[in-house]
Short mmCIF file of C-alpha atoms in Angstrom, two decimals:
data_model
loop_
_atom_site.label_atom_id
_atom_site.label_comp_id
_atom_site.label_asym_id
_atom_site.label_seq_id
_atom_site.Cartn_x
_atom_site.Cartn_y
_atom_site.Cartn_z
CA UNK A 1 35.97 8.15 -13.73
CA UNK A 2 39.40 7.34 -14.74
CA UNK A 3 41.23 4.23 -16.03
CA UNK A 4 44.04 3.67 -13.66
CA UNK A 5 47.43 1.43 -13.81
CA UNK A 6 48.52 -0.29 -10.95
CA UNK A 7 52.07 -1.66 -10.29
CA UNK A 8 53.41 -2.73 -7.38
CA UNK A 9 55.18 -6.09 -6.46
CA UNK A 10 53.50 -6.66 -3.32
CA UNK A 11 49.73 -8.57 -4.16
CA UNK A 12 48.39 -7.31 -0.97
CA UNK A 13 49.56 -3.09 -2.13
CA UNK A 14 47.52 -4.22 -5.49
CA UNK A 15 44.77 -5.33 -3.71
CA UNK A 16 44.00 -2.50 -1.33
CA UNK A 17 44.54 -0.22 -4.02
CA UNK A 18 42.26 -2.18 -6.33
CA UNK A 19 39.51 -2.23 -3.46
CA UNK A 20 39.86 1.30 -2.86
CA UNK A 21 39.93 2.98 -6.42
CA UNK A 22 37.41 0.70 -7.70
CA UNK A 23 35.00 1.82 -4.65
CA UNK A 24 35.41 5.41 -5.82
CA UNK A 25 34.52 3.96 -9.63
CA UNK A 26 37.58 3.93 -11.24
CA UNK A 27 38.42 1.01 -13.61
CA UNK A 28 41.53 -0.63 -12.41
CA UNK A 29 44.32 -2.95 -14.04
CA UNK A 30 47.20 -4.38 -11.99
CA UNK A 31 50.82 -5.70 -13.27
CA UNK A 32 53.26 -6.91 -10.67
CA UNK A 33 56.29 -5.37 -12.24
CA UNK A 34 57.73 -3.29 -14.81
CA UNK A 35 57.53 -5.47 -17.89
CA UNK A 36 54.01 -6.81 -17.63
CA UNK A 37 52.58 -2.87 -17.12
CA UNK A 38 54.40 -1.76 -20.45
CA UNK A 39 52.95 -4.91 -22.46
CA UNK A 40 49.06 -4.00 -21.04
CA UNK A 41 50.46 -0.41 -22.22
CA UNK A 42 50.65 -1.76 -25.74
CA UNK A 43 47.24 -2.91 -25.96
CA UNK A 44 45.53 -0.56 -24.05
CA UNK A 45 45.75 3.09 -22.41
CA UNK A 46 45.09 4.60 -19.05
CA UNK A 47 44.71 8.24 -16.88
CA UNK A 48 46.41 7.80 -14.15
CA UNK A 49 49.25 5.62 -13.54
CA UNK A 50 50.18 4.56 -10.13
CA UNK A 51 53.71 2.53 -9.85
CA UNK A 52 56.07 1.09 -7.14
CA UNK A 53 59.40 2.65 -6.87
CA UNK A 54 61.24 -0.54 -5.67
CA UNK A 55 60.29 -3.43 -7.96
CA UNK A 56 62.92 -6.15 -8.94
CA UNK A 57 63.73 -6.21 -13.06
CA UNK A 58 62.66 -2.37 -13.57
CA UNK A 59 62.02 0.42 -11.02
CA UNK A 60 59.23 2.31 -10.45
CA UNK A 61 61.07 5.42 -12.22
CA UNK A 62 62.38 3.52 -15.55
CA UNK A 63 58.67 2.60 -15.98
CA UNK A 64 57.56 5.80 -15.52
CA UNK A 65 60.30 7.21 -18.62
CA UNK A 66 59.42 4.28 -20.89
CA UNK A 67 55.40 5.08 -20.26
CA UNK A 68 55.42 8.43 -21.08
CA UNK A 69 57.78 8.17 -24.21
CA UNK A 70 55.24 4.94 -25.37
CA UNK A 71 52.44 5.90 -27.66
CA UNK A 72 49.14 4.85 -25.02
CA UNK A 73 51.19 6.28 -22.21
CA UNK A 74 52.25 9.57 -22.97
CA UNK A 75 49.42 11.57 -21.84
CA UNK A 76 49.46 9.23 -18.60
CA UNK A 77 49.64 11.15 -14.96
CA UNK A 78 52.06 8.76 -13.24
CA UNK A 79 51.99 8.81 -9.03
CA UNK A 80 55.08 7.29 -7.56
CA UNK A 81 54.21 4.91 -4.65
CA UNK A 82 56.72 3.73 -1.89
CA UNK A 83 58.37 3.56 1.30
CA UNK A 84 60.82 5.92 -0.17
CA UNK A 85 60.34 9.75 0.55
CA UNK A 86 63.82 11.33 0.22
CA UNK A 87 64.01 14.90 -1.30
CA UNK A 88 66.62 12.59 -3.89
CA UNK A 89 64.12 10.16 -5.12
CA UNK A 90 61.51 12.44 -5.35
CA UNK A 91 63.71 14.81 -8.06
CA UNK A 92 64.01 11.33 -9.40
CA UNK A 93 60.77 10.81 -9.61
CA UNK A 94 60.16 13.80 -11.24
CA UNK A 95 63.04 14.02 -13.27
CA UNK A 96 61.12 10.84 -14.44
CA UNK A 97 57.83 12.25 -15.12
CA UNK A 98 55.58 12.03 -12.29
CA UNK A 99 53.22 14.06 -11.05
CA UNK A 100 52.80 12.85 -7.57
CA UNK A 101 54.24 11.02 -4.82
CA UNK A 102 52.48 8.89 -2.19
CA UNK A 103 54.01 6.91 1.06
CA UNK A 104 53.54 3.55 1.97
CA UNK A 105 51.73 2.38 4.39
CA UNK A 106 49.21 5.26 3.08
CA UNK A 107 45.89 6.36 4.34
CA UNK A 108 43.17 5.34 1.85
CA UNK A 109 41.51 9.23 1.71
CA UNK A 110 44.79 10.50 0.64
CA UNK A 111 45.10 8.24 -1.93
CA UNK A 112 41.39 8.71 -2.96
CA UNK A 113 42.16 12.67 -2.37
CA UNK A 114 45.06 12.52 -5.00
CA UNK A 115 43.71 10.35 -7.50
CA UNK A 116 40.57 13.32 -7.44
CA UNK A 117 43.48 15.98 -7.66
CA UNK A 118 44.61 14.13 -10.60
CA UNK A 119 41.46 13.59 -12.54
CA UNK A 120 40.17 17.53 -12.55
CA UNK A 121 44.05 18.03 -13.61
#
């Protein structure tokens, strides 16, 4: 199973995504913004990153560029969640790095269904 990264602001998005990943047996570590998620970066190094968009201090997407260009995040598949689904911050997003792109509020099976898209990747 896969070591995932969880960012988000929000302690209740953090816990439902904790809940759900570590049901499907993934090992999960939360940060509640940008700069606490690089710092566990430096110690340790994860699959599958999965990061908020809209957090205050550093967004979502200027994690996702200072991941991939850090030495135990560069291999990292990064999934962008938030409310946000315009064409513009998905090229962001992209632009960025990421590899996916999920909508709050989301449906725990596509979440589950993406994180399994990501792991045979």
């Amino acid at each position: 199973m896969a070591r995932i990264l969880t960012v988000d602001d929000a302690p209740a998005v953090l816990k439902i995504l904790n809940l759900v990943l570590t049901t499907e047996g993934h090992e999960v570590t939360s940060a509640t913004n940008g700069m606490e998620a690089l710092q566990k970066l430096e110690t340790s190094s994860f699959d599958i990153g999965i990061f908020d968009v809209n957090m205050p201090g550093m967004t979502g997407i200027e994690l996702t560029e200072k991941t991939l260009k850090s030495e135990n995040g560069k291999s990292m598949k990064i999934v962008m969640l938030t409310t946000e689904s315009s064409d513009e911050m998905k090229n962001k997003g992209k632009a960025a790095g990421a590899v996916g792109w999920l909508v709050k509020p989301f449906a725990n099976e596509s979440l589950i269904k993406l994180i399994s898209q990501l792991v045979s990747m």
